[in-house]
Coordinates of C-alpha atoms and ligand atoms in Angstrom, one line a residue:
M1 CA 121.0 -31.2 296.1
S2 CA 119.7 -31.2 292.6
S3 CA 117.9 -34.4 292.3
T4 CA 114.3 -34.3 291.1
L5 CA 111.5 -36.3 292.7
R6 CA 109.1 -37.7 290.1
I7 CA 105.6 -39.0 290.7
L8 CA 104.4 -40.8 287.6
P9 CA 100.8 -42.2 287.6
L10 CA 100.5 -45.1 285.2
G11 CA 96.8 -45.8 286.0
G12 CA 93.9 -44.6 288.1
L13 CA 93.7 -41.0 286.8
G14 CA 90.8 -40.1 284.5
E15 CA 89.3 -43.5 285.3
I16 CA 88.3 -45.6 288.3
G17 CA 90.5 -48.7 288.1
K18 CA 94.0 -50.0 287.5
N19 CA 95.8 -47.8 290.0
M20 CA 99.5 -47.7 289.7
T21 CA 102.0 -45.0 290.6
V22 CA 105.8 -44.8 290.1
V23 CA 107.7 -42.7 292.7
E24 CA 111.2 -42.0 291.6
Q25 CA 114.2 -40.4 293.2
D26 CA 118.0 -40.7 292.5
G27 CA 117.2 -43.1 289.7
R28 CA 115.5 -45.5 292.2
I29 CA 111.8 -46.5 292.1
V30 CA 109.0 -47.5 294.4
V31 CA 105.8 -48.6 292.8
V32 CA 102.6 -47.9 294.8
D33 CA 99.7 -50.2 293.8
V34 CA 99.5 -52.5 290.8
G35 CA 95.8 -52.6 289.9
L36 CA 93.6 -53.8 287.1
R37 CA 90.3 -52.9 285.6
F38 CA 87.5 -55.1 284.3
P39 CA 86.7 -54.9 280.6
T40 CA 83.6 -53.1 279.4
P41 CA 81.1 -55.1 277.4
E42 CA 82.5 -53.9 274.1
M43 CA 85.9 -55.4 274.9
V44 CA 84.8 -58.8 273.4
G45 CA 87.2 -61.6 274.3
I46 CA 89.2 -59.5 276.8
D47 CA 89.4 -60.9 280.3
L48 CA 91.2 -58.1 282.1
V49 CA 92.7 -54.6 281.5
L50 CA 96.1 -53.7 283.0
P51 CA 97.9 -50.4 283.0
D52 CA 100.6 -50.2 280.3
F53 CA 103.7 -50.7 282.4
S54 CA 106.3 -50.6 279.6
Y55 CA 108.0 -47.9 281.7
L56 CA 108.6 -50.4 284.5
R57 CA 109.9 -53.1 282.2
E58 CA 112.6 -50.7 280.9
R59 CA 113.5 -49.7 284.4
A60 CA 113.1 -53.1 286.0
K61 CA 116.5 -53.1 287.7
D62 CA 115.8 -49.7 289.4
I63 CA 112.8 -50.9 291.3
E64 CA 113.3 -51.1 295.0
A65 CA 109.9 -52.3 296.0
I66 CA 106.2 -52.6 295.1
V67 CA 103.9 -51.3 297.9
V68 CA 100.2 -52.2 297.9
T69 CA 97.7 -50.1 299.8
H70 CA 95.0 -52.7 300.1
G71 CA 93.7 -56.0 298.7
H72 CA 91.2 -54.7 296.1
E73 CA 91.7 -55.8 292.5
D74 CA 92.0 -52.2 291.3
H75 CA 95.2 -51.9 293.5
L76 CA 96.5 -55.5 293.6
G77 CA 95.1 -57.4 290.7
A78 CA 97.9 -56.8 288.1
L79 CA 100.6 -58.0 290.5
P80 CA 101.0 -61.5 288.8
W81 CA 101.4 -60.0 285.4
V82 CA 103.7 -57.2 286.4
L83 CA 105.9 -59.6 288.4
R84 CA 106.0 -62.1 285.6
E85 CA 107.2 -59.5 283.2
L86 CA 109.7 -58.0 285.6
G87 CA 111.0 -61.5 286.5
A88 CA 111.5 -62.1 282.8
E89 CA 113.9 -59.1 282.8
G90 CA 115.7 -60.8 285.7
H91 CA 114.5 -58.4 288.4
L92 CA 111.8 -59.5 290.8
P93 CA 111.2 -56.7 293.3
P94 CA 110.0 -57.4 296.8
V95 CA 106.3 -56.6 297.6
Y96 CA 105.2 -54.8 300.8
G97 CA 101.7 -54.3 302.4
G98 CA 99.4 -55.0 305.3
A99 CA 98.9 -58.6 306.5
L100 CA 95.6 -59.2 304.7
T101 CA 96.9 -57.5 301.5
I102 CA 100.0 -59.7 301.6
A103 CA 97.9 -62.9 302.2
M104 CA 95.7 -62.0 299.2
A105 CA 98.8 -61.3 297.1
R106 CA 100.2 -64.7 298.1
S107 CA 97.0 -66.5 297.1
K108 CA 97.0 -64.7 293.8
L109 CA 100.6 -65.4 293.0
D110 CA 100.1 -69.1 294.0
E111 CA 97.4 -69.3 291.4
H112 CA 99.8 -68.0 288.8
K113 CA 102.6 -70.3 290.1
L114 CA 104.8 -67.4 291.0
R115 CA 106.6 -68.7 294.1
D116 CA 109.9 -66.9 294.4
V117 CA 108.5 -63.5 295.2
S118 CA 109.5 -61.8 298.5
L119 CA 106.3 -60.9 300.2
N120 CA 106.6 -58.7 303.2
E121 CA 104.0 -57.8 305.8
V122 CA 104.5 -54.2 307.1
A123 CA 103.2 -53.5 310.6
I124 CA 101.6 -50.1 311.2
T125 CA 104.4 -49.2 313.6
D126 CA 107.2 -50.1 311.1
T127 CA 109.4 -47.6 309.2
L128 CA 111.4 -49.3 306.5
E129 CA 114.3 -48.0 304.4
L130 CA 113.9 -48.8 300.8
G131 CA 117.0 -47.4 299.0
P132 CA 116.6 -43.6 299.1
F133 CA 113.0 -43.9 300.4
S134 CA 111.5 -44.5 303.8
L135 CA 108.2 -46.3 303.9
E136 CA 105.5 -46.1 306.5
L137 CA 101.9 -47.4 306.2
V138 CA 99.2 -45.4 308.0
H139 CA 96.0 -47.3 308.9
M140 CA 92.9 -46.2 307.1
T141 CA 89.3 -47.4 307.0
H142 CA 87.8 -48.8 303.8
S143 CA 85.7 -51.7 302.5
I144 CA 88.4 -54.2 303.2
P145 CA 90.5 -54.6 306.3
D146 CA 94.2 -53.7 306.5
S147 CA 93.9 -50.7 304.2
S148 CA 96.5 -48.1 304.5
A149 CA 97.9 -44.8 303.2
V150 CA 101.5 -45.0 302.0
A151 CA 103.9 -42.4 303.3
L152 CA 107.1 -42.3 301.3
G153 CA 109.8 -40.2 302.9
T154 CA 112.1 -38.7 300.3
E155 CA 115.0 -36.2 300.3
R156 CA 112.5 -33.5 299.2
G157 CA 109.8 -34.4 301.7
T158 CA 107.0 -36.9 302.3
V159 CA 104.8 -38.1 299.5
L160 CA 101.5 -39.4 301.0
I161 CA 99.4 -41.6 298.7
T162 CA 96.1 -42.2 300.6
G163 CA 94.9 -45.3 298.9
D164 CA 91.2 -45.8 299.2
Y165 CA 89.8 -44.5 302.4
K166 CA 86.9 -43.1 304.4
F167 CA 87.0 -41.7 307.9
D168 CA 84.7 -44.3 309.5
Q169 CA 84.3 -43.4 313.2
T170 CA 82.6 -46.7 314.1
P171 CA 84.2 -49.3 311.8
V172 CA 83.2 -52.9 312.3
D173 CA 86.6 -53.9 313.7
G174 CA 86.8 -51.0 316.0
A175 CA 89.9 -49.5 314.5
P176 CA 89.3 -46.1 313.0
A177 CA 91.7 -44.4 310.6
D178 CA 94.9 -43.2 312.3
V179 CA 94.1 -39.4 312.2
S180 CA 96.7 -38.6 314.8
R181 CA 99.5 -40.0 312.6
L182 CA 98.1 -38.2 309.6
A183 CA 98.1 -34.9 311.6
E184 CA 101.6 -35.6 312.8
L185 CA 102.8 -36.2 309.2
G186 CA 101.1 -32.9 308.4
R187 CA 103.0 -31.1 311.2
E188 CA 106.3 -32.7 310.1
G189 CA 105.4 -31.5 306.5
V190 CA 103.8 -33.4 303.7
L191 CA 105.2 -32.4 300.4
L192 CA 102.6 -34.0 298.1
L193 CA 99.2 -35.5 298.8
C194 CA 97.8 -37.9 296.3
G195 CA 94.2 -38.6 297.5
D196 CA 91.2 -40.7 296.7
S197 CA 88.6 -38.8 294.6
T198 CA 85.9 -41.5 294.2
N199 CA 83.2 -39.8 296.2
V200 CA 84.2 -36.1 296.1
D201 CA 80.9 -35.4 294.3
R202 CA 78.9 -36.5 297.4
P203 CA 78.4 -33.8 300.0
G204 CA 78.9 -34.4 303.7
F205 CA 80.3 -37.5 305.4
S206 CA 79.8 -41.1 304.3
P207 CA 77.7 -43.3 306.5
S208 CA 79.6 -45.7 308.7
E209 CA 80.0 -49.4 307.7
S210 CA 78.4 -50.4 311.0
V211 CA 75.0 -48.8 310.1
V212 CA 74.6 -51.5 307.4
G213 CA 74.2 -54.4 309.9
P214 CA 71.0 -53.2 311.6
H215 CA 69.5 -52.4 308.2
L216 CA 70.3 -55.9 306.9
E217 CA 68.7 -57.3 310.0
E218 CA 65.5 -55.3 309.4
V219 CA 65.4 -56.5 305.8
F220 CA 66.0 -60.1 306.8
A221 CA 63.3 -59.9 309.5
R222 CA 60.7 -59.2 306.8
C223 CA 61.8 -62.1 304.6
E224 CA 59.8 -65.3 304.8
G225 CA 61.8 -67.5 302.3
R226 CA 65.5 -67.9 301.7
I227 CA 67.7 -64.8 301.6
V228 CA 70.6 -64.4 299.2
V229 CA 73.0 -61.5 299.9
T230 CA 75.5 -60.6 297.3
S231 CA 78.4 -58.4 298.0
F232 CA 82.1 -58.1 297.2
A233 CA 83.9 -61.1 298.5
S234 CA 86.7 -59.0 299.8
N235 CA 84.3 -56.9 301.9
I236 CA 85.0 -59.0 305.0
H237 CA 83.3 -56.6 307.4
R238 CA 80.1 -56.8 305.3
V239 CA 80.2 -60.5 305.4
Q240 CA 80.6 -60.3 309.1
Q241 CA 77.5 -58.2 309.4
V242 CA 75.5 -60.5 307.2
V243 CA 76.7 -63.4 309.5
D244 CA 75.7 -61.5 312.6
A245 CA 72.2 -60.6 311.2
A246 CA 71.7 -64.2 310.2
A247 CA 72.7 -65.4 313.6
A248 CA 70.4 -62.9 315.3
L249 CA 67.4 -64.3 313.3
D250 CA 68.5 -67.9 313.8
R251 CA 69.3 -68.5 310.1
K252 CA 72.2 -70.7 308.9
V253 CA 74.7 -69.3 306.4
V254 CA 76.0 -70.8 303.2
L255 CA 78.9 -69.2 301.3
V256 CA 78.6 -69.6 297.5
G257 CA 81.2 -68.6 294.9
R258 CA 84.9 -69.5 294.9
S259 CA 86.3 -66.0 295.8
M260 CA 83.7 -65.7 298.6
R261 CA 84.9 -68.9 300.2
K262 CA 88.5 -68.1 299.6
N263 CA 88.4 -64.6 301.1
V264 CA 86.3 -65.6 304.1
G265 CA 88.9 -68.4 304.7
I266 CA 91.7 -65.9 304.6
G267 CA 89.7 -63.4 306.8
R268 CA 89.0 -66.1 309.4
T269 CA 92.7 -67.2 309.5
L270 CA 93.7 -63.6 310.1
G271 CA 91.0 -63.0 312.7
H272 CA 89.0 -60.4 310.7
I273 CA 85.9 -62.4 310.8
E274 CA 84.2 -64.5 313.5
V275 CA 81.6 -67.0 312.8
P276 CA 79.7 -68.8 315.6
D277 CA 80.2 -72.5 315.7
G278 CA 77.6 -74.4 313.7
L279 CA 76.3 -71.4 311.8
L280 CA 78.0 -72.1 308.5
V281 CA 76.7 -75.0 306.5
G282 CA 77.9 -76.4 303.1
P283 CA 76.2 -75.6 299.8
R284 CA 75.0 -79.2 299.6
E285 CA 73.0 -78.8 302.8
I286 CA 70.9 -75.9 301.6
E287 CA 67.8 -78.1 301.0
D288 CA 68.2 -79.8 304.4
F289 CA 67.0 -76.6 306.1
P290 CA 63.6 -74.8 305.9
D291 CA 63.7 -71.8 303.6
E292 CA 63.2 -69.4 306.5
R293 CA 66.3 -70.7 308.2
M294 CA 68.7 -70.0 305.3
V295 CA 71.0 -67.1 304.3
I296 CA 73.2 -67.5 301.2
I297 CA 76.1 -65.2 300.8
S298 CA 77.1 -65.1 297.2
T299 CA 79.5 -63.5 294.7
G300 CA 78.1 -61.8 291.6
S301 CA 77.1 -58.3 292.9
Q302 CA 78.5 -56.8 289.7
G303 CA 76.6 -59.2 287.4
E304 CA 79.9 -60.9 286.4
P305 CA 79.3 -63.5 283.7
L306 CA 80.3 -66.7 285.4
S307 CA 79.6 -65.6 289.0
A308 CA 77.5 -67.6 291.4
L309 CA 74.6 -65.1 291.5
R310 CA 74.5 -64.7 287.7
R311 CA 74.3 -68.4 287.3
M312 CA 71.5 -68.7 289.9
A313 CA 69.6 -65.9 288.0
Y314 CA 69.9 -67.9 284.8
R315 CA 68.8 -71.1 286.6
D316 CA 72.2 -72.5 285.9
H317 CA 73.7 -73.0 289.4
R318 CA 74.5 -76.5 290.6
Q319 CA 73.6 -76.1 294.2
V320 CA 71.2 -73.2 294.5
Q321 CA 67.9 -73.2 292.6
L322 CA 66.2 -70.0 293.3
R323 CA 62.4 -69.9 293.4
Q324 CA 59.4 -67.7 294.2
G325 CA 59.6 -66.5 297.8
D326 CA 63.4 -66.1 297.8
T327 CA 64.8 -62.6 298.4
V328 CA 68.0 -61.4 296.8
V329 CA 69.7 -58.5 298.6
F330 CA 72.3 -56.5 296.6
S331 CA 74.6 -55.2 299.4
A332 CA 76.8 -53.4 296.9
T333 CA 76.4 -50.8 294.1
P334 CA 77.5 -51.4 290.5
I335 CA 80.9 -50.1 289.6
P336 CA 80.5 -47.7 286.7
G337 CA 80.4 -49.8 283.5
N338 CA 78.7 -52.8 285.2
E339 CA 75.2 -51.3 285.4
R340 CA 73.9 -53.2 282.4
A341 CA 75.1 -56.6 283.6
V342 CA 73.6 -55.9 287.1
N343 CA 70.3 -54.8 285.7
E344 CA 70.1 -58.0 283.5
T345 CA 70.8 -60.1 286.5
I346 CA 68.1 -58.4 288.6
D347 CA 65.5 -58.8 285.8
R348 CA 66.3 -62.5 285.5
L349 CA 65.7 -62.8 289.3
Y350 CA 62.3 -61.1 289.0
H351 CA 61.5 -63.5 286.1
I352 CA 62.1 -66.4 288.5
G353 CA 59.8 -64.8 291.0
C354 CA 62.4 -63.6 293.5
D355 CA 62.1 -60.3 295.4
V356 CA 65.1 -58.0 294.9
I357 CA 66.3 -55.4 297.4
T358 CA 68.9 -52.9 296.3
T359 CA 70.4 -49.8 297.9
S360 CA 67.5 -47.8 296.4
D361 CA 65.0 -49.9 298.6
A362 CA 67.0 -49.9 301.9
P363 CA 70.4 -48.7 303.2
V364 CA 72.0 -52.1 302.7
H365 CA 75.3 -50.8 301.5
A366 CA 77.8 -48.2 302.6
S367 CA 80.5 -46.9 300.3
G368 CA 84.2 -47.5 301.3
H369 CA 85.2 -44.1 300.0
G370 CA 84.9 -40.9 301.9
Y371 CA 82.6 -38.0 300.8
A372 CA 83.6 -34.4 300.2
E373 CA 83.9 -33.5 303.9
E374 CA 86.2 -36.4 304.5
V375 CA 88.4 -35.4 301.6
K376 CA 88.6 -31.9 303.1
L377 CA 89.4 -33.4 306.5
M378 CA 92.3 -35.3 304.8
L379 CA 93.6 -32.1 303.3
N380 CA 93.3 -30.2 306.6
L381 CA 95.0 -32.9 308.6
T382 CA 98.0 -33.4 306.3
K383 CA 98.3 -29.7 305.1
P384 CA 100.3 -30.7 302.0
R385 CA 102.5 -28.3 300.0
Y386 CA 101.1 -29.8 296.8
V387 CA 98.1 -31.9 295.9
M388 CA 97.5 -34.3 293.0
P389 CA 94.0 -35.9 293.0
F390 CA 94.0 -39.6 292.3
H391 CA 91.5 -42.4 291.8
G392 CA 88.7 -40.8 289.8
D393 CA 87.5 -39.8 286.4
F394 CA 88.5 -36.3 285.2
K395 CA 85.3 -34.8 286.6
R396 CA 86.1 -36.1 290.1
L397 CA 89.7 -35.0 289.8
R398 CA 88.5 -31.5 289.0
L399 CA 86.0 -31.6 292.0
H400 CA 88.8 -32.7 294.3
A401 CA 91.0 -29.8 293.1
Q402 CA 88.1 -27.4 293.9
L403 CA 87.8 -28.9 297.4
A404 CA 91.6 -28.3 297.8
E405 CA 91.0 -24.6 296.9
A406 CA 88.1 -24.5 299.2
V407 CA 90.3 -25.4 302.2
G408 CA 92.7 -22.7 301.2
M409 CA 95.3 -24.2 298.8
A410 CA 96.6 -22.0 296.1
P411 CA 95.5 -23.1 292.6
E412 CA 99.1 -23.3 291.4
D413 CA 99.9 -25.9 294.1
I414 CA 97.1 -28.2 292.8
F415 CA 98.0 -30.5 289.9
Q416 CA 95.2 -32.2 287.9
G417 CA 97.2 -35.0 286.3
E418 CA 96.6 -37.8 283.9
N419 CA 98.1 -41.3 283.4
G420 CA 101.6 -41.0 282.0
L421 CA 102.2 -37.4 283.1
P422 CA 104.9 -37.2 285.7
L423 CA 104.9 -34.5 288.4
E424 CA 108.5 -33.3 288.9
I425 CA 109.4 -31.6 292.2
N426 CA 112.8 -30.0 292.7
E427 CA 114.2 -26.9 294.5
R428 CA 112.4 -24.7 292.0
G429 CA 109.0 -26.2 292.8
A430 CA 106.6 -28.6 291.1
R431 CA 105.6 -28.9 287.5
F432 CA 104.5 -31.6 285.0
G433 CA 107.3 -33.2 283.0
K434 CA 107.4 -34.9 279.6
P435 CA 104.7 -37.6 279.2
E436 CA 105.7 -41.2 279.4
Q437 CA 104.0 -44.2 277.7
A438 CA 100.8 -45.1 279.5
G439 CA 97.5 -46.7 278.5
M440 CA 95.9 -50.0 278.6
I441 CA 97.1 -53.5 277.9
F442 CA 94.6 -56.3 277.5
V443 CA 94.8 -59.8 279.0
D444 CA 93.1 -62.5 277.0
G445 CA 93.3 -65.7 279.0
V446 CA 96.8 -65.6 280.3
E447 CA 98.5 -63.7 277.5
I448 CA 99.1 -60.0 277.3
G449 CA 98.2 -58.0 274.2
D450 CA 98.6 -54.3 273.5
M451 CA 96.0 -53.3 270.9
A452 CA 94.1 -50.3 272.1
D453 CA 90.8 -50.7 270.2
V454 CA 88.7 -53.8 270.2
A455 CA 87.0 -53.3 266.9
L456 CA 90.4 -52.7 265.4
R457 CA 91.6 -55.8 267.3
D458 CA 88.8 -57.9 265.8
R459 CA 89.6 -56.6 262.3
R460 CA 93.3 -57.3 262.9
M461 CA 92.6 -60.7 264.1
L462 CA 90.5 -61.4 261.0
S463 CA 93.0 -59.9 258.6
A464 CA 96.1 -61.4 260.2
D465 CA 95.0 -64.7 261.6
G466 CA 91.6 -65.4 260.1
I467 CA 88.5 -66.9 261.8
F468 CA 87.5 -70.3 263.2
I469 CA 83.8 -71.0 263.5
V470 CA 82.9 -74.1 265.4
V471 CA 79.2 -75.1 265.3
V472 CA 78.2 -77.3 268.2
T473 CA 74.8 -79.0 268.2
I474 CA 73.6 -80.2 271.5
A475 CA 70.5 -81.9 272.8
E476 CA 68.2 -79.6 274.8
Q477 CA 67.5 -82.4 277.4
D478 CA 71.0 -83.3 278.4
G479 CA 73.5 -80.9 276.8
R480 CA 75.2 -83.7 274.9
S481 CA 76.7 -83.1 271.5
V482 CA 74.3 -84.8 269.0
V483 CA 76.4 -84.6 265.8
D484 CA 80.2 -84.0 265.3
P485 CA 81.0 -80.4 265.8
E486 CA 81.4 -78.6 262.5
V487 CA 84.7 -76.7 262.1
I488 CA 84.9 -73.9 259.5
F489 CA 87.9 -71.7 259.0
R490 CA 88.7 -68.9 256.7
G491 CA 91.9 -67.0 256.2
V492 CA 93.8 -69.0 258.8
P493 CA 97.5 -69.4 258.0
F494 CA 99.2 -72.8 258.4
L495 CA 96.4 -74.5 256.7
D496 CA 98.6 -77.6 256.1
Q497 CA 98.0 -78.4 259.8
A498 CA 94.2 -77.9 259.4
D499 CA 93.1 -81.5 259.4
E500 CA 95.0 -82.4 262.4
L501 CA 93.7 -79.3 264.2
S502 CA 90.1 -80.0 263.3
D503 CA 90.4 -83.3 265.1
E504 CA 91.9 -81.6 268.1
I505 CA 89.1 -79.0 268.0
R506 CA 86.5 -81.7 268.1
A507 CA 88.2 -83.4 271.0
T508 CA 88.4 -80.1 272.8
V509 CA 84.7 -79.4 272.2
D510 CA 83.9 -82.8 273.6
A511 CA 86.0 -82.2 276.7
S512 CA 84.5 -78.8 277.2
L513 CA 80.9 -80.2 276.9
Q514 CA 81.7 -82.9 279.4
R515 CA 83.1 -80.4 281.8
A516 CA 80.0 -78.2 281.3
A517 CA 77.8 -81.3 281.9
K518 CA 79.7 -82.1 285.1
E519 CA 79.2 -78.5 286.3
E520 CA 75.6 -78.5 285.1
L521 CA 76.3 -75.5 283.0
R522 CA 73.5 -75.2 280.5
E523 CA 73.0 -71.6 279.6
V524 CA 74.0 -71.1 275.9
D525 CA 75.9 -67.8 276.5
L526 CA 78.0 -69.3 279.2
L527 CA 78.6 -72.5 277.2
Q528 CA 79.8 -70.4 274.3
Q529 CA 82.1 -68.5 276.5
M530 CA 83.6 -71.7 277.9
L531 CA 84.1 -73.1 274.4
H532 CA 85.6 -69.8 273.3
D533 CA 88.2 -69.9 276.1
D534 CA 89.1 -73.5 275.6
L535 CA 89.3 -73.4 271.8
A536 CA 91.2 -70.1 271.8
K537 CA 93.8 -71.6 274.1
L538 CA 94.1 -74.7 271.9
V539 CA 94.5 -72.8 268.7
Y540 CA 97.1 -70.5 270.2
D541 CA 99.0 -73.5 271.6
R542 CA 99.1 -75.1 268.2
L543 CA 99.5 -72.1 265.8
K544 CA 100.9 -69.4 268.0
R545 CA 98.3 -67.2 266.3
R546 CA 95.1 -65.7 267.5
P547 CA 92.4 -66.1 264.9
M548 CA 89.0 -65.0 265.9
V549 CA 87.3 -68.0 267.5
L550 CA 83.5 -68.1 267.3
P551 CA 81.8 -71.0 268.9
V552 CA 78.1 -71.3 267.9
V553 CA 76.0 -73.5 270.1
V554 CA 72.7 -74.8 268.6
E555 CA 70.2 -76.5 270.8
V556 CA 67.9 -79.1 269.2
Ligands
ZN601 ZN1 90.3 -48.4 294.5
ZN602 ZN1 89.5 -50.2 297.4

């Protein structure tokens, strides 16, 4: 047999985010994870970053399946875009994953109106045949339920992609990682292990998720006013622990933020979260209860611009007006790149007079990724022939390689890869092959772009499509537009349509302002962002061009 097994990472190496790996044998492909990354502050006007998946577009007809390890955005978030593009090539591959992962995929695809996709729940006991591959999911613990490692059986041996994991011995749902299955796979022979490197730089073992609950309760017990806890909406076990701590101290719970309500809804349906009757109250009822009886669970732990917490911090939230005496608990740490936005949010909270508790004040968070000893445990359990560290910047990939050496692997069996570099394994052994196209693609609204550099992108937008400046003057008291918006454009092609377009722009500005008034959105930055998104969409609809759109809001 001369066929070569290829493992091609298209994202997730040399970075934390947008995980995507192509496993290829006999011309057939299984894709493991389809993740995205959130833009850095310099990526002005960019909503999301996806891996460049041109390779898959060209090979659309060869894809047997997409397998998703768990429901986090950096593993699942690109699914709608990838499926839309592959569907356009006429090949819509089926998607496989655990029950919660599939439920989250379904909700995402519904939002994108992608309804003809075959979504398949895989039980932990299943072994599926996908063309020349066999597929098995191995239960792992992580900061979202239904996380699994993916074991792909191939003619050359088993490829084990761990997904994100920690070895939590006391997980909140009582289901630790399936170490016996991992060991069994190791005995049967793992050809290649592709493992999570996120926390390889932390010595020892990660603390269990279940230690967070008692600490939250301790913190809550000291609070006299309202408590706002912010965490990832997908961290369903964390939400459970906040609910339990609130119940223990006789406080009611309010869920704030769309994704928080959505995920808790999905989690309750699947039995991952239990809420005592009468504990949850609606956001409108917040003021009906005394401050010391209230816990608000909110999105926004990463300082995301339009998130609930950020809006509360800017006194811009419809239902929650924070005040002196309230305590905000950050039950999460910032993902690298989000520190600035988080710090800004925290400072705004202090300005209002809130107390803020972060992980540096109390152990109110536990990472979902195993530390160095857990990475070694994974290596020792599975005893792989080859290792390729995944899910980390280059420093962490290197540290992971050093851990593999520390447990006795030969340096030549450890492959420190990068996005686009395929590892090829045949009867002669394993080596890196010729690089394939990889990188980032940007999503601006719902459209995909491919320019690699934002400054360059801005200049290109200016030179190719010109600029629209829309000056909106609003009254400070009520946010209403006081004079007609002023529309200025320079260098925009199709100027013959300009008059008509100016009218439409004014109408769009009015509609946006009305929407903002209805949502009581008053902060100028947020207003400008909303105007930008609405106007950019209008201009693109009409001109099929992307001039730079600069809304300027002036308060008088
Ligand atoms: Zn991840
Ligand atoms: Zn994850």
